[in-house]
């Protein structure tokens, strides 16, 4: 009897301790959670103790007038979010160099909302992460975002408050930054992929979207994956090129004939193609389709090619502008999975370097550092990893060096069993989320942050605004 009680206690006591220690306070500073990882670089001022620049002061030039002004009003009805009455919301457009000013209006969302400019490397206070870079914008409130659209490309905006719910239910839209000079393509088309409760859509429409294009026209097709999983696309009737990935041009992209392409969750790709006599068709996972001119498949659903385009070898090498041989910081982002507690709830949760949220690394950098991350996924599932505020270049996958065009990403599909090395220059001070863009996984603990020395936090997760970034 005593042995049984002792054995039970031996199991229950540590479990009780694990449960207790997983409980999150009502409000907390992400900069104070977990442990500090200096990545082998110099240890600067510990965050939280210094008198650094507050996140809220990291803004665009407040004296510069806006070139583009928009107002976006978010409304929720029967669990469906709209922006200015539609979902996807209106496509924002700017020309490179414009100062963009967006006024977000919360019409009736009781949880509060924010806007994150996915892939646009904005100043930290404009990044739209509730509890990290701002407070959630509550019912009846407004918030103004200001930033320079400094890189042409395809981006999108979405909520980063209760994002696993609000994004899935439609709080999103595309954002296109055009180059100063006219593009060489005759046509510029957008394909925003989103799966609502009713099914897969393309620019909000189910099934086939037909574009009335003539043979000989060249097309830039901007594909935005707003879902939680990889979007697979393939082209029938003509070869295609990958012109840009995550808002960065591919150097000398070659013609692709018989390969499909995978867009990670949150990622974007610009495809280039020329409409042939007889038309061309793009399939997105089979249930939505875009046809230019006639449908070349003539009634049959074309089968996807067997292999994916591999960006590790696609295109031609070019200078990336910095040296990655001796980085200032080198970090591990090792993803695993194990049973445990998250805020008192038992479950199977993601780990980062063996730790469960919130006992995870705070990756510390200083401005100007060359930073290398090794992302290693041994978790049993794929993870589309998204670093805010920066574009990183892929150095290698599973130890094999990249030999194609510089492969710049803000959203990277890291399949189970894969190991990537990526590098970037720390040139945008702040506190930046570095998380999985399968937003359900983010709620299951796959969230860390990159923080600059000399910066201190301005906001708390939880608290009165009920900030819940995931
Ligand atoms: Cu994930």
GROMACS .gro file of C-alpha atoms and ligand atoms in nm:
model
  471
    1UNK     CA    1   0.000   0.000   0.000
    2UNK     CA    2   0.271   0.246   0.104
    3UNK     CA    3   0.478   0.147  -0.194
    4UNK     CA    4   0.181   0.215  -0.421
    5UNK     CA    5   0.126   0.558  -0.265
    6UNK     CA    6   0.497   0.631  -0.292
    7UNK     CA    7   0.504   0.524  -0.655
    8UNK     CA    8   0.198   0.736  -0.733
    9UNK     CA    9   0.356   1.037  -0.563
   10UNK     CA   10   0.679   0.978  -0.749
   11UNK     CA   11   0.486   1.016  -1.073
   12UNK     CA   12   0.241   1.287  -0.965
   13UNK     CA   13   0.484   1.519  -0.790
   14UNK     CA   14   0.698   1.592  -1.097
   15UNK     CA   15   0.385   1.612  -1.312
   16UNK     CA   16   0.238   1.866  -1.071
   17UNK     CA   17   0.558   2.064  -1.082
   18UNK     CA   18   0.562   2.054  -1.464
   19UNK     CA   19   0.199   2.167  -1.472
   20UNK     CA   20   0.259   2.448  -1.225
   21UNK     CA   21   0.575   2.574  -1.395
   22UNK     CA   22   0.401   2.583  -1.735
   23UNK     CA   23   0.137   2.831  -1.620
   24UNK     CA   24   0.176   3.167  -1.790
   25UNK     CA   25   0.118   3.486  -1.594
   26UNK     CA   26  -0.179   3.708  -1.687
   27UNK     CA   27   0.061   3.936  -1.867
   28UNK     CA   28   0.426   3.898  -1.955
   29UNK     CA   29   0.710   4.056  -2.149
   30UNK     CA   30   0.836   3.822  -2.423
   31UNK     CA   31   1.184   3.967  -2.369
   32UNK     CA   32   1.182   3.833  -2.013
   33UNK     CA   33   1.071   3.479  -2.099
   34UNK     CA   34   1.298   3.181  -2.156
   35UNK     CA   35   1.674   3.211  -2.169
   36UNK     CA   36   1.917   3.437  -2.350
   37UNK     CA   37   2.115   3.293  -2.642
   38UNK     CA   38   2.406   3.511  -2.759
   39UNK     CA   39   2.492   3.280  -3.048
   40UNK     CA   40   2.864   3.281  -2.962
   41UNK     CA   41   2.886   3.657  -3.015
   42UNK     CA   42   2.966   3.931  -2.764
   43UNK     CA   43   2.728   3.950  -2.471
   44UNK     CA   44   2.583   4.298  -2.467
   45UNK     CA   45   2.345   4.458  -2.227
   46UNK     CA   46   2.089   4.209  -2.102
   47UNK     CA   47   1.746   4.302  -2.227
   48UNK     CA   48   1.496   4.423  -1.971
   49UNK     CA   49   1.757   4.569  -1.741
   50UNK     CA   50   1.896   4.841  -1.966
   51UNK     CA   51   1.754   5.168  -2.076
   52UNK     CA   52   1.742   5.087  -2.443
   53UNK     CA   53   1.532   5.229  -2.722
   54UNK     CA   54   1.171   5.125  -2.660
   55UNK     CA   55   1.013   4.923  -2.940
   56UNK     CA   56   0.738   5.183  -2.977
   57UNK     CA   57   0.996   5.441  -3.090
   58UNK     CA   58   1.119   5.228  -3.381
   59UNK     CA   59   0.903   5.397  -3.646
   60UNK     CA   60   0.932   5.545  -3.995
   61UNK     CA   61   1.030   5.913  -4.026
   62UNK     CA   62   0.737   6.086  -3.851
   63UNK     CA   63   0.798   6.411  -4.044
   64UNK     CA   64   0.771   6.260  -4.389
   65UNK     CA   65   0.428   6.292  -4.547
   66UNK     CA   66   0.263   5.976  -4.680
   67UNK     CA   67   0.261   5.896  -5.053
   68UNK     CA   68  -0.008   5.630  -5.023
   69UNK     CA   69  -0.295   5.657  -4.778
   70UNK     CA   70  -0.547   5.379  -4.713
   71UNK     CA   71  -0.813   5.306  -4.454
   72UNK     CA   72  -0.892   4.943  -4.379
   73UNK     CA   73  -1.201   4.867  -4.172
   74UNK     CA   74  -1.235   4.520  -4.025
   75UNK     CA   75  -1.575   4.375  -3.953
   76UNK     CA   76  -1.669   4.030  -3.824
   77UNK     CA   77  -2.000   3.861  -3.881
   78UNK     CA   78  -2.088   3.496  -3.814
   79UNK     CA   79  -1.721   3.415  -3.760
   80UNK     CA   80  -1.615   3.558  -4.099
   81UNK     CA   81  -1.384   3.859  -4.116
   82UNK     CA   82  -1.397   4.118  -4.392
   83UNK     CA   83  -1.171   4.413  -4.471
   84UNK     CA   84  -1.365   4.702  -4.628
   85UNK     CA   85  -1.646   4.455  -4.687
   86UNK     CA   86  -1.455   4.177  -4.863
   87UNK     CA   87  -1.228   3.883  -4.798
   88UNK     CA   88  -0.961   3.877  -4.917
   89UNK     CA   89  -0.950   4.248  -4.837
   90UNK     CA   90  -0.856   4.508  -5.097
   91UNK     CA   91  -0.515   4.466  -5.259
   92UNK     CA   92  -0.287   4.743  -5.139
   93UNK     CA   93  -0.058   4.885  -5.404
   94UNK     CA   94   0.247   5.107  -5.374
   95UNK     CA   95   0.549   5.201  -5.582
   96UNK     CA   96   0.890   5.129  -5.439
   97UNK     CA   97   1.003   5.420  -5.221
   98UNK     CA   98   0.651   5.525  -5.123
   99UNK     CA   99   0.571   5.601  -4.764
  100UNK     CA  100   0.258   5.398  -4.698
  101UNK     CA  101   0.013   5.505  -4.430
  102UNK     CA  102  -0.269   5.268  -4.340
  103UNK     CA  103  -0.537   5.347  -4.086
  104UNK     CA  104  -0.678   5.030  -3.939
  105UNK     CA  105  -1.031   5.060  -3.802
  106UNK     CA  106  -1.182   4.794  -3.577
  107UNK     CA  107  -1.554   4.804  -3.647
  108UNK     CA  108  -1.673   4.530  -3.411
  109UNK     CA  109  -1.407   4.269  -3.327
  110UNK     CA  110  -1.421   4.215  -2.951
  111UNK     CA  111  -1.093   4.017  -2.939
  112UNK     CA  112  -0.909   4.311  -3.095
  113UNK     CA  113  -0.710   4.304  -3.421
  114UNK     CA  114  -0.378   4.411  -3.574
  115UNK     CA  115  -0.218   4.413  -3.920
  116UNK     CA  116   0.114   4.248  -3.993
  117UNK     CA  117   0.282   4.330  -4.328
  118UNK     CA  118   0.404   3.984  -4.412
  119UNK     CA  119   0.739   3.997  -4.589
  120UNK     CA  120   0.773   4.376  -4.578
  121UNK     CA  121   1.069   4.456  -4.353
  122UNK     CA  122   0.902   4.750  -4.178
  123UNK     CA  123   1.034   4.936  -3.870
  124UNK     CA  124   0.966   4.729  -3.560
  125UNK     CA  125   0.678   4.938  -3.417
  126UNK     CA  126   0.487   4.892  -3.748
  127UNK     CA  127   0.512   4.510  -3.750
  128UNK     CA  128   0.166   4.452  -3.609
  129UNK     CA  129   0.237   4.181  -3.350
  130UNK     CA  130   0.001   4.221  -3.054
  131UNK     CA  131   0.188   4.221  -2.724
  132UNK     CA  132   0.529   4.261  -2.891
  133UNK     CA  133   0.518   4.564  -3.123
  134UNK     CA  134   0.179   4.716  -3.029
  135UNK     CA  135  -0.137   4.660  -2.829
  136UNK     CA  136  -0.431   4.494  -3.000
  137UNK     CA  137  -0.666   4.748  -3.161
  138UNK     CA  138  -0.988   4.701  -2.967
  139UNK     CA  139  -1.351   4.729  -3.080
  140UNK     CA  140  -1.413   5.087  -3.195
  141UNK     CA  141  -1.044   5.183  -3.194
  142UNK     CA  142  -0.813   5.281  -3.480
  143UNK     CA  143  -0.439   5.245  -3.534
  144UNK     CA  144  -0.212   5.406  -3.794
  145UNK     CA  145   0.073   5.213  -3.959
  146UNK     CA  146   0.348   5.401  -4.145
  147UNK     CA  147   0.639   5.249  -4.332
  148UNK     CA  148   0.839   5.284  -4.652
  149UNK     CA  149   0.767   5.026  -4.922
  150UNK     CA  150   1.135   4.978  -4.995
  151UNK     CA  151   1.151   4.655  -5.197
  152UNK     CA  152   0.931   4.577  -5.498
  153UNK     CA  153   0.749   4.248  -5.479
  154UNK     CA  154   0.448   4.049  -5.368
  155UNK     CA  155   0.348   4.061  -5.002
  156UNK     CA  156   0.033   4.033  -4.792
  157UNK     CA  157  -0.121   4.166  -4.477
  158UNK     CA  158  -0.298   3.975  -4.203
  159UNK     CA  159  -0.391   3.997  -3.839
  160UNK     CA  160  -0.135   3.904  -3.574
  161UNK     CA  161  -0.388   3.905  -3.291
  162UNK     CA  162  -0.545   3.562  -3.227
  163UNK     CA  163  -0.398   3.503  -3.570
  164UNK     CA  164  -0.472   3.129  -3.593
  165UNK     CA  165  -0.843   3.223  -3.590
  166UNK     CA  166  -0.853   3.561  -3.758
  167UNK     CA  167  -0.635   3.472  -4.058
  168UNK     CA  168  -0.818   3.146  -4.129
  169UNK     CA  169  -1.148   3.331  -4.109
  170UNK     CA  170  -1.044   3.591  -4.363
  171UNK     CA  171  -0.861   3.885  -4.204
  172UNK     CA  172  -0.608   3.919  -4.485
  173UNK     CA  173  -0.530   4.078  -4.820
  174UNK     CA  174  -0.254   4.110  -5.079
  175UNK     CA  175   0.003   4.390  -5.094
  176UNK     CA  176   0.193   4.460  -5.415
  177UNK     CA  177   0.493   4.693  -5.429
  178UNK     CA  178   0.572   4.783  -5.791
  179UNK     CA  179   0.914   4.879  -5.923
  180UNK     CA  180   0.971   5.236  -6.039
  181UNK     CA  181   1.022   5.137  -6.403
  182UNK     CA  182   0.740   4.960  -6.584
  183UNK     CA  183   0.759   4.581  -6.571
  184UNK     CA  184   0.844   4.393  -6.888
  185UNK     CA  185   0.534   4.171  -6.863
  186UNK     CA  186   0.213   4.263  -7.051
  187UNK     CA  187  -0.009   4.144  -6.770
  188UNK     CA  188   0.014   4.142  -6.392
  189UNK     CA  189  -0.223   3.902  -6.219
  190UNK     CA  190  -0.273   3.805  -5.858
  191UNK     CA  191  -0.369   3.465  -5.715
  192UNK     CA  192  -0.445   3.487  -5.345
  193UNK     CA  193  -0.499   3.133  -5.221
  194UNK     CA  194  -0.715   3.092  -4.915
  195UNK     CA  195  -0.906   2.802  -4.768
  196UNK     CA  196  -1.222   2.913  -4.586
  197UNK     CA  197  -1.445   2.672  -4.395
  198UNK     CA  198  -1.633   2.609  -4.723
  199UNK     CA  199  -1.324   2.518  -4.921
  200UNK     CA  200  -1.030   2.642  -5.128
  201UNK     CA  201  -1.056   2.976  -5.306
  202UNK     CA  202  -0.854   3.180  -5.554
  203UNK     CA  203  -0.902   3.556  -5.506
  204UNK     CA  204  -1.212   3.463  -5.307
  205UNK     CA  205  -1.361   3.244  -5.584
  206UNK     CA  206  -1.393   2.868  -5.593
  207UNK     CA  207  -1.313   2.658  -5.900
  208UNK     CA  208  -1.177   2.802  -6.224
  209UNK     CA  209  -1.093   3.167  -6.286
  210UNK     CA  210  -1.057   3.252  -6.654
  211UNK     CA  211  -0.844   3.545  -6.769
  212UNK     CA  212  -0.920   3.673  -7.116
  213UNK     CA  213  -0.563   3.672  -7.249
  214UNK     CA  214  -0.433   3.668  -7.606
  215UNK     CA  215  -0.168   3.431  -7.739
  216UNK     CA  216   0.174   3.592  -7.712
  217UNK     CA  217   0.098   3.796  -7.401
  218UNK     CA  218   0.350   3.766  -7.118
  219UNK     CA  219   0.214   3.730  -6.767
  220UNK     CA  220   0.350   3.786  -6.418
  221UNK     CA  221   0.136   3.577  -6.185
  222UNK     CA  222   0.176   3.669  -5.818
  223UNK     CA  223   0.077   3.377  -5.598
  224UNK     CA  224   0.016   3.434  -5.227
  225UNK     CA  225  -0.032   3.136  -4.994
  226UNK     CA  226  -0.235   3.256  -4.696
  227UNK     CA  227  -0.308   2.906  -4.562
  228UNK     CA  228  -0.141   2.696  -4.295
  229UNK     CA  229   0.006   2.434  -4.530
  230UNK     CA  230   0.217   2.414  -4.845
  231UNK     CA  231   0.036   2.516  -5.168
  232UNK     CA  232   0.138   2.309  -5.469
  233UNK     CA  233   0.092   2.453  -5.817
  234UNK     CA  234   0.163   2.329  -6.167
  235UNK     CA  235   0.134   2.474  -6.515
  236UNK     CA  236  -0.017   2.303  -6.820
  237UNK     CA  237   0.021   2.425  -7.177
  238UNK     CA  238   0.340   2.630  -7.149
  239UNK     CA  239   0.673   2.637  -6.966
  240UNK     CA  240   0.714   2.888  -6.682
  241UNK     CA  241   0.981   3.067  -6.482
  242UNK     CA  242   1.011   3.156  -6.116
  243UNK     CA  243   1.066   3.531  -6.140
  244UNK     CA  244   1.062   3.612  -5.769
  245UNK     CA  245   1.032   3.441  -5.433
  246UNK     CA  246   0.906   3.620  -5.119
  247UNK     CA  247   0.945   3.961  -5.286
  248UNK     CA  248   1.301   3.909  -5.410
  249UNK     CA  249   1.394   3.856  -5.775
  250UNK     CA  250   1.552   3.529  -5.882
  251UNK     CA  251   1.875   3.577  -6.077
  252UNK     CA  252   1.850   3.441  -6.434
  253UNK     CA  253   1.555   3.208  -6.381
  254UNK     CA  254   1.550   2.918  -6.625
  255UNK     CA  255   1.251   2.772  -6.807
  256UNK     CA  256   1.062   2.500  -6.617
  257UNK     CA  257   0.884   2.233  -6.815
  258UNK     CA  258   0.782   1.940  -6.605
  259UNK     CA  259   0.808   2.037  -6.240
  260UNK     CA  260   0.556   2.158  -5.984
  261UNK     CA  261   0.621   2.436  -5.736
  262UNK     CA  262   0.556   2.448  -5.361
  263UNK     CA  263   0.466   2.779  -5.195
  264UNK     CA  264   0.517   2.761  -4.816
  265UNK     CA  265   0.245   2.888  -4.584
  266UNK     CA  266   0.282   3.266  -4.581
  267UNK     CA  267   0.516   3.254  -4.882
  268UNK     CA  268   0.477   3.414  -5.224
  269UNK     CA  269   0.603   3.333  -5.572
  270UNK     CA  270   0.589   3.537  -5.894
  271UNK     CA  271   0.561   3.310  -6.197
  272UNK     CA  272   0.645   3.426  -6.548
  273UNK     CA  273   0.481   3.269  -6.850
  274UNK     CA  274   0.386   3.347  -7.208
  275UNK     CA  275   0.034   3.257  -7.319
  276UNK     CA  276   0.060   3.018  -7.616
  277UNK     CA  277  -0.198   2.949  -7.888
  278UNK     CA  278  -0.443   2.718  -7.713
  279UNK     CA  279  -0.400   2.884  -7.374
  280UNK     CA  280  -0.228   2.797  -7.047
  281UNK     CA  281  -0.362   2.668  -6.719
  282UNK     CA  282  -0.230   2.690  -6.362
  283UNK     CA  283  -0.361   2.441  -6.107
  284UNK     CA  284  -0.339   2.518  -5.736
  285UNK     CA  285  -0.364   2.192  -5.551
  286UNK     CA  286  -0.628   2.075  -5.796
  287UNK     CA  287  -0.937   2.248  -5.658
  288UNK     CA  288  -0.874   2.601  -5.784
  289UNK     CA  289  -0.743   2.682  -6.129
  290UNK     CA  290  -0.648   2.989  -6.331
  291UNK     CA  291  -0.679   2.970  -6.708
  292UNK     CA  292  -0.529   3.226  -6.948
  293UNK     CA  293  -0.710   3.217  -7.282
  294UNK     CA  294  -0.841   2.869  -7.359
  295UNK     CA  295  -0.806   2.574  -7.123
  296UNK     CA  296  -0.535   2.357  -7.281
  297UNK     CA  297  -0.644   2.049  -7.085
  298UNK     CA  298  -0.978   2.034  -7.268
  299UNK     CA  299  -1.188   1.892  -6.988
  300UNK     CA  300  -0.933   1.662  -6.824
  301UNK     CA  301  -0.776   1.759  -6.494
  302UNK     CA  302  -0.403   1.768  -6.562
  303UNK     CA  303  -0.193   1.557  -6.328
  304UNK     CA  304   0.077   1.729  -6.126
  305UNK     CA  305   0.438   1.660  -6.226
  306UNK     CA  306   0.623   1.429  -5.988
  307UNK     CA  307   0.905   1.656  -5.875
  308UNK     CA  308   0.924   2.003  -5.724
  309UNK     CA  309   1.136   2.289  -5.852
  310UNK     CA  310   1.439   2.299  -5.620
  311UNK     CA  311   1.539   2.656  -5.539
  312UNK     CA  312   1.869   2.528  -5.399
  313UNK     CA  313   1.991   2.486  -5.758
  314UNK     CA  314   1.753   2.706  -5.960
  315UNK     CA  315   1.882   3.017  -6.139
  316UNK     CA  316   2.238   3.150  -6.141
  317UNK     CA  317   2.458   3.258  -5.847
  318UNK     CA  318   2.511   3.628  -5.772
  319UNK     CA  319   2.668   3.835  -5.497
  320UNK     CA  320   2.457   3.841  -5.177
  321UNK     CA  321   2.633   4.152  -5.046
  322UNK     CA  322   2.785   4.010  -4.727
  323UNK     CA  323   3.028   3.743  -4.614
  324UNK     CA  324   2.883   3.442  -4.433
  325UNK     CA  325   3.210   3.254  -4.369
  326UNK     CA  326   3.263   3.396  -4.020
  327UNK     CA  327   2.925   3.509  -3.891
  328UNK     CA  328   2.906   3.723  -3.575
  329UNK     CA  329   2.633   3.498  -3.434
  330UNK     CA  330   2.539   3.139  -3.501
  331UNK     CA  331   2.213   3.007  -3.364
  332UNK     CA  332   2.037   2.671  -3.354
  333UNK     CA  333   1.663   2.655  -3.408
  334UNK     CA  334   1.611   2.284  -3.351
  335UNK     CA  335   1.248   2.180  -3.370
  336UNK     CA  336   1.124   1.871  -3.187
  337UNK     CA  337   0.809   1.750  -3.021
  338UNK     CA  338   0.724   1.598  -2.685
  339UNK     CA  339   0.442   1.559  -2.435
  340UNK     CA  340   0.416   1.820  -2.164
  341UNK     CA  341   0.214   2.116  -2.046
  342UNK     CA  342   0.158   2.450  -2.214
  343UNK     CA  343  -0.003   2.707  -1.987
  344UNK     CA  344  -0.141   2.424  -1.775
  345UNK     CA  345  -0.284   2.226  -2.069
  346UNK     CA  346  -0.145   1.878  -2.128
  347UNK     CA  347  -0.057   1.784  -2.485
  348UNK     CA  348   0.205   1.704  -2.743
  349UNK     CA  349   0.391   2.028  -2.803
  350UNK     CA  350   0.670   2.158  -3.026
  351UNK     CA  351   1.010   2.211  -2.866
  352UNK     CA  352   1.284   2.455  -2.962
  353UNK     CA  353   1.634   2.327  -2.880
  354UNK     CA  354   1.467   2.072  -2.653
  355UNK     CA  355   1.265   2.326  -2.454
  356UNK     CA  356   0.891   2.384  -2.438
  357UNK     CA  357   0.742   2.734  -2.467
  358UNK     CA  358   0.799   2.965  -2.283
  359UNK     CA  359   1.134   2.818  -2.169
  360UNK     CA  360   1.285   2.889  -2.511
  361UNK     CA  361   1.578   3.090  -2.647
  362UNK     CA  362   1.572   3.467  -2.694
  363UNK     CA  363   1.809   3.506  -2.988
  364UNK     CA  364   2.017   3.817  -2.919
  365UNK     CA  365   2.193   4.014  -3.194
  366UNK     CA  366   2.349   4.357  -3.236
  367UNK     CA  367   2.290   4.587  -3.528
  368UNK     CA  368   2.527   4.508  -3.815
  369UNK     CA  369   2.586   4.145  -3.715
  370UNK     CA  370   2.602   3.876  -3.978
  371UNK     CA  371   2.376   3.606  -3.836
  372UNK     CA  372   2.351   3.239  -3.931
  373UNK     CA  373   2.064   3.020  -3.817
  374UNK     CA  374   2.064   2.644  -3.844
  375UNK     CA  375   1.705   2.525  -3.854
  376UNK     CA  376   1.680   2.153  -3.789
  377UNK     CA  377   1.345   1.981  -3.801
  378UNK     CA  378   1.319   1.646  -3.626
  379UNK     CA  379   0.963   1.696  -3.511
  380UNK     CA  380   0.770   1.455  -3.733
  381UNK     CA  381   0.592   1.730  -3.930
  382UNK     CA  382   0.677   2.008  -4.176
  383UNK     CA  383   0.711   2.369  -4.059
  384UNK     CA  384   0.691   2.688  -4.270
  385UNK     CA  385   0.926   2.907  -4.067
  386UNK     CA  386   0.879   3.284  -4.082
  387UNK     CA  387   1.124   3.542  -3.948
  388UNK     CA  388   0.977   3.891  -3.917
  389UNK     CA  389   1.159   4.208  -4.020
  390UNK     CA  390   1.434   4.047  -4.228
  391UNK     CA  391   1.500   3.851  -4.544
  392UNK     CA  392   1.746   3.566  -4.506
  393UNK     CA  393   1.939   3.385  -4.777
  394UNK     CA  394   1.954   3.005  -4.784
  395UNK     CA  395   2.313   2.878  -4.752
  396UNK     CA  396   2.254   2.504  -4.747
  397UNK     CA  397   2.010   2.221  -4.700
  398UNK     CA  398   2.116   1.899  -4.526
  399UNK     CA  399   2.477   2.008  -4.563
  400UNK     CA  400   2.450   2.065  -4.939
  401UNK     CA  401   2.545   2.422  -5.033
  402UNK     CA  402   2.309   2.634  -5.242
  403UNK     CA  403   2.440   2.671  -5.597
  404UNK     CA  404   2.157   2.851  -5.775
  405UNK     CA  405   2.038   3.211  -5.760
  406UNK     CA  406   2.061   3.369  -5.416
  407UNK     CA  407   1.751   3.220  -5.253
  408UNK     CA  408   1.606   3.494  -5.034
  409UNK     CA  409   1.319   3.402  -4.807
  410UNK     CA  410   1.097   3.528  -4.533
  411UNK     CA  411   0.893   3.205  -4.527
  412UNK     CA  412   1.078   2.874  -4.560
  413UNK     CA  413   0.927   2.528  -4.579
  414UNK     CA  414   1.137   2.307  -4.352
  415UNK     CA  415   1.021   1.952  -4.407
  416UNK     CA  416   1.047   1.686  -4.142
  417UNK     CA  417   1.405   1.560  -4.126
  418UNK     CA  418   1.550   1.862  -4.307
  419UNK     CA  419   1.823   2.096  -4.186
  420UNK     CA  420   1.870   2.442  -4.336
  421UNK     CA  421   2.138   2.704  -4.283
  422UNK     CA  422   2.018   3.057  -4.351
  423UNK     CA  423   2.199   3.390  -4.311
  424UNK     CA  424   2.106   3.755  -4.285
  425UNK     CA  425   2.242   4.091  -4.177
  426UNK     CA  426   2.087   4.228  -3.857
  427UNK     CA  427   1.988   4.565  -3.999
  428UNK     CA  428   1.644   4.631  -3.848
  429UNK     CA  429   1.652   4.683  -3.468
  430UNK     CA  430   1.363   4.559  -3.259
  431UNK     CA  431   1.202   4.248  -3.119
  432UNK     CA  432   1.101   4.016  -3.402
  433UNK     CA  433   0.892   3.703  -3.404
  434UNK     CA  434   1.057   3.395  -3.554
  435UNK     CA  435   0.781   3.137  -3.572
  436UNK     CA  436   0.601   2.865  -3.760
  437UNK     CA  437   0.341   3.001  -4.004
  438UNK     CA  438   0.125   2.698  -3.964
  439UNK     CA  439  -0.056   2.922  -3.716
  440UNK     CA  440  -0.195   2.624  -3.526
  441UNK     CA  441   0.164   2.516  -3.459
  442UNK     CA  442   0.238   2.867  -3.332
  443UNK     CA  443  -0.036   2.826  -3.070
  444UNK     CA  444   0.132   2.495  -2.980
  445UNK     CA  445   0.452   2.672  -2.883
  446UNK     CA  446   0.649   2.705  -3.206
  447UNK     CA  447   0.732   3.071  -3.148
  448UNK     CA  448   1.062   3.237  -3.058
  449UNK     CA  449   1.197   3.590  -3.095
  450UNK     CA  450   1.502   3.766  -3.230
  451UNK     CA  451   1.599   4.068  -3.021
  452UNK     CA  452   1.856   4.344  -3.067
  453UNK     CA  453   2.082   4.471  -2.791
  454UNK     CA  454   1.995   4.829  -2.699
  455UNK     CA  455   1.623   4.771  -2.753
  456UNK     CA  456   1.371   4.731  -2.475
  457UNK     CA  457   1.012   4.615  -2.491
  458UNK     CA  458   0.712   4.845  -2.482
  459UNK     CA  459   0.425   4.596  -2.466
  460UNK     CA  460   0.309   4.287  -2.280
  461UNK     CA  461   0.135   3.975  -2.398
  462UNK     CA  462  -0.203   3.944  -2.221
  463UNK     CA  463  -0.284   4.237  -1.995
  464UNK     CA  464  -0.570   4.478  -2.042
  465UNK     CA  465  -0.582   4.476  -2.427
  466UNK     CA  466  -0.582   4.094  -2.415
  467UNK     CA  467  -0.283   4.069  -2.651
  468UNK     CA  468  -0.263   3.721  -2.802
  469UNK     CA  469  -0.026   3.731  -3.101
  470UNK     CA  470  -0.072   3.365  -3.196
  471LIG    CU1  471   0.486   2.430  -3.779
   0.00000   0.00000   0.00000
